[in-house]
Coordinates of C-alpha atoms in Angstrom, one line a residue:
M1 CA 22.3 13.0 -6.2
R2 CA 19.3 12.6 -8.5
I3 CA 16.3 10.5 -7.6
N4 CA 13.2 9.6 -9.7
Y5 CA 10.1 9.1 -7.5
F6 CA 7.1 7.1 -8.7
S7 CA 4.0 7.3 -6.5
P8 CA 0.3 8.0 -6.5
L9 CA -0.1 11.7 -5.8
L10 CA -2.8 13.9 -4.3
P11 CA -5.6 14.5 -5.1
S12 CA -5.9 10.7 -5.7
Q13 CA -7.7 9.0 -2.8
S14 CA -4.7 6.9 -1.8
G15 CA -2.9 7.0 1.6
I16 CA 0.3 6.6 -0.3
S17 CA -0.3 9.9 -2.0
E18 CA -0.3 11.5 1.4
V19 CA 3.1 9.9 2.1
A20 CA 4.5 11.4 -1.1
E21 CA 3.2 14.8 -0.1
Q22 CA 5.3 14.6 3.0
V23 CA 8.3 12.7 1.9
V24 CA 9.2 14.5 -1.3
P25 CA 9.8 17.9 0.3
A26 CA 12.1 16.1 2.9
L27 CA 13.9 14.1 0.2
S28 CA 14.5 17.3 -1.8
Q29 CA 16.7 18.5 1.0
Y30 CA 19.2 15.7 0.1
A31 CA 18.7 15.1 -3.7
T32 CA 17.3 16.6 -6.9
V33 CA 14.0 14.8 -7.1
T34 CA 11.8 14.2 -10.2
V35 CA 8.3 12.9 -9.4
W36 CA 6.8 10.8 -12.1
T37 CA 3.0 10.3 -12.4
D38 CA 0.5 9.0 -14.9
Q39 CA -2.2 11.2 -13.3
T40 CA -3.5 14.3 -15.0
E41 CA -3.7 16.3 -11.7
W42 CA -1.3 16.7 -8.8
S43 CA -0.7 18.9 -5.8
Q44 CA 0.7 22.3 -6.6
A45 CA 2.4 22.3 -3.2
L46 CA 4.3 19.2 -4.2
A47 CA 5.4 21.0 -7.4
Q48 CA 7.2 23.5 -5.3
S49 CA 9.6 20.8 -4.0
A50 CA 10.3 18.7 -7.1
K51 CA 9.9 18.6 -10.8
I52 CA 6.7 16.8 -11.8
R53 CA 6.8 14.7 -15.0
Q54 CA 3.9 12.8 -16.6
Y55 CA 4.6 9.4 -18.1
D56 CA 3.0 6.8 -20.3
P57 CA 4.2 3.3 -19.4
N58 CA 4.4 2.4 -23.1
D59 CA 6.2 5.6 -24.1
V60 CA 8.6 6.8 -21.4
S61 CA 12.0 8.5 -21.5
W62 CA 14.3 5.6 -20.8
R63 CA 17.3 7.9 -21.0
E64 CA 16.0 10.0 -18.1
L65 CA 15.2 6.9 -16.0
N66 CA 18.6 5.5 -16.5
D67 CA 20.5 8.8 -16.1
T68 CA 19.8 8.9 -12.4
D69 CA 21.2 7.6 -9.0
L70 CA 18.0 5.8 -8.0
N71 CA 14.5 5.1 -9.2
V72 CA 12.0 4.7 -6.3
Y73 CA 8.8 2.7 -7.0
H74 CA 5.9 2.7 -4.6
I75 CA 3.8 -0.5 -5.0
G76 CA 0.4 -1.2 -3.4
N77 CA -2.7 -3.1 -4.1
N78 CA -4.8 -0.6 -6.0
V79 CA -4.5 -1.4 -9.7
H80 CA -5.6 2.2 -10.7
F81 CA -2.7 3.7 -8.8
H82 CA 0.0 1.1 -9.2
H83 CA -0.3 -0.7 -12.6
G84 CA 1.8 1.9 -14.5
I85 CA 4.4 2.1 -11.7
W86 CA 4.8 -1.7 -11.7
Q87 CA 5.2 -1.7 -15.5
I88 CA 8.1 0.7 -15.3
S89 CA 9.7 -1.0 -12.3
N90 CA 9.6 -4.3 -14.3
R91 CA 11.8 -2.7 -17.0
V92 CA 14.1 -0.4 -15.2
P93 CA 15.5 -1.6 -11.8
G94 CA 15.1 0.5 -8.7
L95 CA 14.1 0.6 -5.1
V96 CA 10.7 -1.0 -4.8
V97 CA 8.8 0.2 -1.7
V98 CA 6.3 -2.5 -0.8
H99 CA 3.2 -1.0 0.9
D100 CA 1.2 -4.2 0.9
V101 CA 3.0 -7.5 1.3
K102 CA 0.0 -9.4 -0.2
L103 CA -0.4 -8.1 -3.7
Q104 CA -3.1 -10.5 -4.9
H105 CA -5.6 -7.6 -5.6
L106 CA -3.0 -5.7 -7.7
F107 CA -2.2 -8.7 -10.0
Y108 CA -5.8 -9.9 -10.2
G109 CA -6.6 -6.4 -11.4
I110 CA -3.7 -6.3 -13.9
T111 CA -4.2 -9.8 -15.4
C112 CA -8.0 -10.4 -15.1
V113 CA -9.7 -7.0 -15.0
R114 CA -7.4 -5.0 -17.3
G115 CA -5.7 -7.8 -19.2
R116 CA -8.8 -10.0 -19.5
D117 CA -6.5 -13.0 -19.2
G118 CA -8.0 -15.3 -16.7
E119 CA -6.0 -18.3 -17.9
G120 CA -2.8 -16.3 -17.6
Y121 CA -3.7 -15.5 -14.0
I122 CA -4.3 -19.1 -13.2
R123 CA -1.1 -20.2 -14.9
E124 CA 0.9 -17.6 -12.8
I125 CA -0.8 -18.8 -9.5
S126 CA 0.0 -22.4 -10.4
R127 CA 3.6 -21.7 -11.4
R128 CA 4.3 -19.9 -8.1
Y129 CA 2.2 -21.8 -5.6
G130 CA 1.4 -25.2 -7.1
H131 CA -1.4 -27.1 -8.8
E132 CA -3.9 -27.0 -6.0
A133 CA -3.4 -23.2 -5.8
G134 CA -4.3 -23.0 -9.5
I135 CA -7.5 -25.0 -8.9
T136 CA -8.4 -22.5 -6.1
A137 CA -7.7 -19.6 -8.4
R138 CA -10.0 -21.1 -11.1
R139 CA -12.7 -21.6 -8.5
F140 CA -12.3 -17.9 -7.5
L141 CA -12.7 -16.8 -11.1
S142 CA -15.8 -18.9 -11.6
G143 CA -17.3 -17.3 -8.5
E144 CA -17.3 -20.5 -6.4
V145 CA -15.1 -18.9 -3.6
P146 CA -14.5 -15.3 -2.6
I147 CA -11.2 -13.5 -3.2
A148 CA -10.3 -14.1 0.4
A149 CA -9.6 -17.7 -0.7
V150 CA -6.6 -16.6 -2.9
E151 CA -5.3 -13.7 -0.8
D152 CA -2.6 -15.8 0.8
F153 CA -1.1 -16.3 -2.7
S154 CA 0.6 -13.0 -2.2
M155 CA 2.3 -12.5 -5.6
T156 CA 4.8 -10.3 -3.9
E157 CA 7.8 -11.8 -5.8
W158 CA 6.1 -10.9 -9.1
A159 CA 6.3 -7.2 -8.0
L160 CA 10.0 -7.6 -7.1
E161 CA 11.4 -9.6 -10.1
N162 CA 13.4 -6.6 -11.4
A163 CA 14.0 -4.9 -8.1
A164 CA 17.5 -3.6 -7.2
A165 CA 16.4 -3.4 -3.5
V166 CA 13.3 -3.5 -1.4
M167 CA 12.0 -1.2 1.4
V168 CA 9.2 -2.3 3.7
H169 CA 7.3 -0.7 6.6
T170 CA 6.8 -3.7 8.9
R171 CA 9.2 -6.0 10.6
T172 CA 7.2 -9.0 9.6
A173 CA 7.5 -8.1 5.9
F174 CA 11.2 -7.5 6.4
Q175 CA 11.7 -11.0 7.8
Q176 CA 9.6 -12.6 5.0
I177 CA 11.5 -10.8 2.2
A178 CA 14.9 -11.2 3.8
Q179 CA 14.4 -14.9 4.0
A180 CA 14.2 -15.1 0.2
D181 CA 17.8 -13.8 0.1
R182 CA 17.4 -12.2 -3.3
W183 CA 17.4 -8.5 -2.7
P184 CA 19.0 -6.0 -0.4
V185 CA 16.0 -5.2 1.9
G186 CA 15.5 -2.5 4.5
Y187 CA 12.9 -1.7 7.2
Q188 CA 11.8 1.9 7.6
P189 CA 8.6 3.0 9.5
L190 CA 6.0 4.6 7.3
A191 CA 6.3 8.4 7.2
F192 CA 3.5 10.7 8.4
H193 CA 3.9 14.3 9.4
T194 CA 2.7 15.3 12.8
P195 CA 0.9 18.6 12.9
P196 CA 1.8 20.8 15.9
I197 CA -1.6 21.7 17.1
L198 CA -4.5 19.4 18.3
R199 CA -7.9 20.4 19.5
E200 CA -8.5 19.7 23.2
R201 CA -10.1 16.2 23.7
P202 CA -13.7 16.5 24.9
R203 CA -14.7 15.5 28.4
Q204 CA -14.3 11.8 29.1
A205 CA -18.0 11.1 29.8
P206 CA -21.0 9.6 27.9
P207 CA -21.9 9.6 25.2
Y208 CA -18.4 8.3 24.2
R209 CA -17.7 9.0 20.5
L210 CA -16.4 6.1 18.5
V211 CA -15.1 6.5 14.9
I212 CA -14.3 4.3 12.0
F213 CA -12.9 5.8 8.8
G214 CA -11.2 5.0 5.5
Y215 CA -12.1 2.6 2.6
I216 CA -14.6 0.3 4.4
A217 CA -14.1 -3.1 2.8
Y218 CA -15.0 -6.5 4.3
N219 CA -11.7 -6.8 6.2
R220 CA -12.5 -3.6 8.2
R221 CA -14.8 -5.8 10.3
V222 CA -17.5 -3.2 10.6
E223 CA -20.2 -5.9 10.8
A224 CA -18.5 -7.4 13.9
V225 CA -18.3 -3.9 15.5
L226 CA -22.0 -3.4 14.9
E227 CA -22.8 -6.8 16.4
A228 CA -20.6 -6.1 19.5
L229 CA -22.2 -2.7 20.0
G230 CA -25.7 -3.9 19.3
K231 CA -25.4 -6.7 21.9
F232 CA -23.7 -4.5 24.5
A233 CA -25.9 -3.7 27.5
Q234 CA -24.6 -0.2 27.8
R235 CA -24.7 0.6 24.1
R236 CA -26.6 3.9 24.7
K237 CA -23.4 5.3 26.2
F238 CA -21.8 5.3 22.8
Q239 CA -22.2 7.1 19.4
L240 CA -20.4 5.5 16.4
D241 CA -19.6 7.7 13.4
I242 CA -18.5 5.9 10.1
Y243 CA -16.6 8.0 7.5
G244 CA -15.5 6.9 4.0
K245 CA -16.6 4.8 1.0
L246 CA -18.5 1.6 1.9
D247 CA -17.6 -1.4 -0.2
D248 CA -20.9 -3.1 0.7
P249 CA -23.4 -0.5 2.1
D250 CA -26.3 -3.0 2.0
S251 CA -24.4 -5.3 4.5
I252 CA -23.6 -2.5 6.9
N253 CA -27.0 -0.9 6.7
G254 CA -28.6 -4.3 7.2
C255 CA -26.5 -4.8 10.4
I256 CA -27.6 -1.3 11.7
Q257 CA -31.2 -2.4 11.3
Q258 CA -30.7 -5.9 12.6
F259 CA -29.2 -4.7 15.9
N260 CA -31.5 -1.7 16.2
L261 CA -28.6 0.9 16.1
K262 CA -30.1 3.7 14.2
A263 CA -29.9 6.0 17.2
Q264 CA -26.2 5.1 17.9
V265 CA -24.7 4.8 14.4
K266 CA -24.3 7.5 11.7
V267 CA -22.8 6.7 8.3
H268 CA -21.4 9.9 6.8
G269 CA -19.8 8.7 3.5
F270 CA -16.6 10.3 2.1
V271 CA -15.7 13.6 3.6
D272 CA -12.8 16.0 3.1
D273 CA -9.7 16.0 5.4
A274 CA -10.8 19.0 7.4
V275 CA -14.1 17.3 8.4
L276 CA -12.4 14.0 9.2
D277 CA -9.7 15.7 11.3
R278 CA -12.4 17.5 13.3
A279 CA -14.2 14.2 13.9
L280 CA -11.0 12.5 15.1
S281 CA -10.3 15.4 17.4
E282 CA -13.7 15.1 19.0
A283 CA -13.7 11.3 19.3
H284 CA -12.9 9.2 22.4
L285 CA -11.9 5.9 20.6
A286 CA -11.1 4.9 17.0
I287 CA -11.8 1.4 15.8
N288 CA -9.2 0.4 13.2
L289 CA -9.6 -3.3 12.6
R290 CA -8.1 -5.3 9.7
Y291 CA -8.8 -9.0 9.1
P292 CA -7.4 -10.4 7.0
T293 CA -4.5 -7.9 6.7
M294 CA -2.6 -7.4 3.4
G295 CA 0.5 -6.9 5.5
E296 CA 0.4 -3.2 5.3
A297 CA 1.4 -0.5 7.8
S298 CA -1.6 1.6 8.5
I299 CA -1.7 5.2 7.4
S300 CA -5.1 5.4 9.1
Q301 CA -3.5 4.4 12.4
L302 CA -0.8 7.1 12.0
R303 CA -3.6 9.6 11.4
I304 CA -5.4 8.4 14.5
W305 CA -2.2 8.9 16.6
R306 CA -1.8 12.4 15.1
H307 CA -4.9 13.2 17.2
A308 CA -3.7 11.4 20.3
L309 CA -6.7 9.2 19.9
P310 CA -6.7 5.6 21.4
A311 CA -7.6 2.8 19.1
L312 CA -8.7 -0.8 18.8
V313 CA -6.7 -2.8 16.3
T314 CA -6.7 -6.4 15.2
Q315 CA -3.8 -8.4 16.6
V316 CA -2.3 -9.4 13.3
G317 CA 0.5 -8.1 11.0
W318 CA 1.9 -4.6 11.6
Y319 CA -0.7 -3.9 14.2
A320 CA 0.5 -6.8 16.3
E321 CA 4.0 -5.3 16.3
Q322 CA 2.8 -2.3 18.3
P323 CA 3.3 -2.2 22.1
E324 CA 0.4 -3.2 24.2
D325 CA 0.3 0.1 26.0
I326 CA -0.2 2.0 22.7
V327 CA -3.2 0.2 21.3
C328 CA -6.0 -2.2 22.4
F329 CA -5.8 -5.6 20.7
V330 CA -8.8 -7.4 19.3
R331 CA -8.2 -11.1 18.6
P332 CA -9.6 -12.2 15.2
E333 CA -11.3 -15.3 16.6
H334 CA -12.9 -13.3 19.5
E335 CA -13.9 -10.0 17.9
V336 CA -17.3 -9.4 19.5
E337 CA -16.1 -10.5 23.0
D338 CA -12.9 -8.3 22.9
I339 CA -14.6 -5.2 21.5
Q340 CA -17.3 -5.4 24.3
Q341 CA -14.5 -5.8 26.9
H342 CA -12.7 -2.7 25.6
L343 CA -15.9 -0.6 25.5
A344 CA -16.6 -1.6 29.1
A345 CA -13.1 -0.6 30.1
L346 CA -13.5 2.8 28.4
I347 CA -16.5 3.4 30.6
K348 CA -14.7 2.4 33.8
Q349 CA -11.2 3.9 33.0
P350 CA -11.5 6.7 30.4
E351 CA -8.3 8.3 31.6
H352 CA -6.4 5.1 30.9
F353 CA -7.5 5.4 27.2
R354 CA -6.6 9.1 27.1
A355 CA -3.1 8.3 28.2
M356 CA -2.9 5.5 25.6
G357 CA -3.7 8.0 22.9
Q358 CA -1.0 10.4 24.1
R359 CA 1.6 7.6 24.0
G360 CA 0.5 6.8 20.4
R361 CA 1.2 10.4 19.4
Q362 CA 4.6 10.2 21.1
R363 CA 5.3 7.1 19.0
L364 CA 4.3 8.8 15.8
E365 CA 6.6 11.8 16.6
S366 CA 9.6 9.6 17.4
M367 CA 9.4 6.9 14.7
H368 CA 7.5 8.2 11.7
S369 CA 9.2 11.3 10.6
P370 CA 9.3 12.1 6.8
D371 CA 12.9 13.2 7.2
A372 CA 14.0 9.8 8.5
Y373 CA 12.2 8.2 5.6
A374 CA 13.9 10.5 3.1
Q375 CA 17.3 9.7 4.7
A376 CA 16.6 5.9 4.3
I377 CA 16.0 6.4 0.6
V378 CA 19.2 8.4 0.3
R379 CA 21.1 5.6 2.0
F380 CA 19.7 3.0 -0.4
A381 CA 20.9 5.3 -3.3
A382 CA 24.4 5.5 -1.9
Q383 CA 24.6 1.7 -1.3
L384 CA 23.3 0.8 -4.7
K385 CA 25.2 3.2 -6.8
P386 CA 28.1 1.0 -7.6
G387 CA 26.9 -1.3 -10.4
Y388 CA 23.3 -0.1 -10.2
Q389 CA 23.2 1.0 -13.8
N390 CA 24.5 -2.4 -14.9
L391 CA 21.2 -3.9 -13.8
T392 CA 19.4 -2.1 -16.6
T393 CA 22.0 -3.3 -19.1
Q394 CA 21.7 -6.8 -17.8
Y395 CA 17.9 -6.6 -18.2
W396 CA 18.2 -5.7 -21.9
L397 CA 20.9 -8.3 -22.5
E398 CA 18.4 -10.9 -21.2
Q399 CA 15.9 -9.5 -23.8
V400 CA 18.4 -10.0 -26.6
A401 CA 19.0 -13.6 -25.4
G402 CA 15.3 -14.2 -25.4
I403 CA 14.8 -12.8 -28.9
M404 CA 17.7 -14.8 -30.3
A405 CA 16.7 -18.1 -28.7
P406 CA 14.9 -19.3 -31.9
W407 CA 17.9 -18.4 -34.0
Q408 CA 19.4 -21.9 -33.9
A409 CA 16.1 -23.3 -35.1
G410 CA 16.2 -20.9 -38.1
E411 CA 13.0 -19.2 -36.9
L412 CA 14.4 -15.7 -36.4
S413 CA 12.4 -13.3 -38.5
D414 CA 13.5 -10.0 -40.1
R415 CA 11.4 -8.2 -37.4
D416 CA 13.2 -10.1 -34.6
L417 CA 16.6 -9.1 -36.2
D418 CA 15.5 -5.5 -36.2
R419 CA 14.6 -5.6 -32.6
V420 CA 17.9 -7.2 -31.7
T421 CA 19.7 -4.5 -33.6
Q422 CA 17.8 -1.7 -31.8
T423 CA 18.5 -3.3 -28.4
I424 CA 22.3 -3.7 -29.1
S425 CA 22.4 -0.2 -30.4
W426 CA 20.8 1.0 -27.1
L427 CA 23.3 -1.0 -25.1
S428 CA 26.1 0.6 -27.0
H429 CA 24.6 4.1 -26.7
P430 CA 22.2 4.2 -23.8
T431 CA 21.0 7.7 -24.6
N432 CA 19.1 6.3 -27.5
Q433 CA 15.6 4.8 -27.2
P434 CA 15.7 0.9 -27.0
G435 CA 13.0 0.6 -29.6
N436 CA 9.4 -0.7 -29.2
I437 CA 9.4 -1.8 -25.6
D438 CA 6.2 -3.8 -25.8
S439 CA 7.4 -5.9 -28.6
I440 CA 10.6 -6.7 -26.8
T441 CA 9.2 -7.3 -23.4
S442 CA 6.6 -9.7 -24.9
T443 CA 9.5 -12.2 -25.2
K444 CA 10.5 -12.0 -21.6
K445 CA 11.4 -15.5 -20.4
S446 CA 9.3 -15.5 -17.2
P447 CA 5.7 -16.5 -18.0
R448 CA 3.1 -13.8 -17.2

């Protein structure tokens, strides 16, 4: 079995690249894997498990992409990591692995930031979600409302238009996509390797070490955490460490000042994995809030469980799917109140939290193995194999139909005829290149 695997790779600062580092070696036990990347650097450890190929979305080897049993595309919200992958997935069908169910940030980045096509973005929002949604999108582009106002226009179907099948990591996303009844869809918990050794947790006594880490955007609710800690009577029993890139450092530093937390809070910035792992091993409680959520499974939460560390999570999306004895829930509408109650409980019952962290590690070990993830991909390949290659042929036939539509009106140019000839030639002999892809795909019938 041959599988092409498209994903961000280490050393890129993407959690999905960590998944690739763990899944590809497991997948290589079942198939010959070629990993495709538009990065200039990648992990040498990964190169020991699979062949690594660079690609340019506008100049890719179509023969190699079609001469395989399955193309696997990992799609998330970061335009820097996923634009090229989406471009390829939109032309050659495959298994699309959806990491974020709400992909508004990705398509805003593709159309408005990289494409400089604000009107195209508004047209796409209007076409998919209606006239009022288009008005909201226009207000967002003019700066009248924040991006949160358009995040519920998920754009997920845009990412799946040419998918042969879909794999998701949350049950909520599975139900949403299955309801559309357009693609074979499967649920598979996100993979994360569990290291065999952990440092011994420090004594359960003050000062209790709290930790927040990752990319700290507005939906990580750090300002709410600082308010809860700042107004908590026993705040001197806690030390909060914040690791990672801050999206709005002025806001967080302002809250630290406002609530007089300089003695209790330290902002470390981005640190390497070894430093972060040591911090997680020494902490008593992680705070891993998301609101709003983009519908993603949390690689950060899996990393927390790897250290048998208990955690506070927002009761939404994937987080709300977790058992109540594995995490502490924070309700979005009662954040400060709930955080303070959990901090008080940690002081009274530290062993209860220690046991919760250990159950989280057990859940990680039992449900999130890279080998199970690899086997799920192999099952998709086996199920899709009959007729899978025909999907590519169907795609290019649609391109021919689109190019020839003006024929009846006598508007077909010599250039159009040449493109039709190239495409028919490729359909007859798929090992040839199908011509200038950009010129052909520009006629695709779905508006962009």
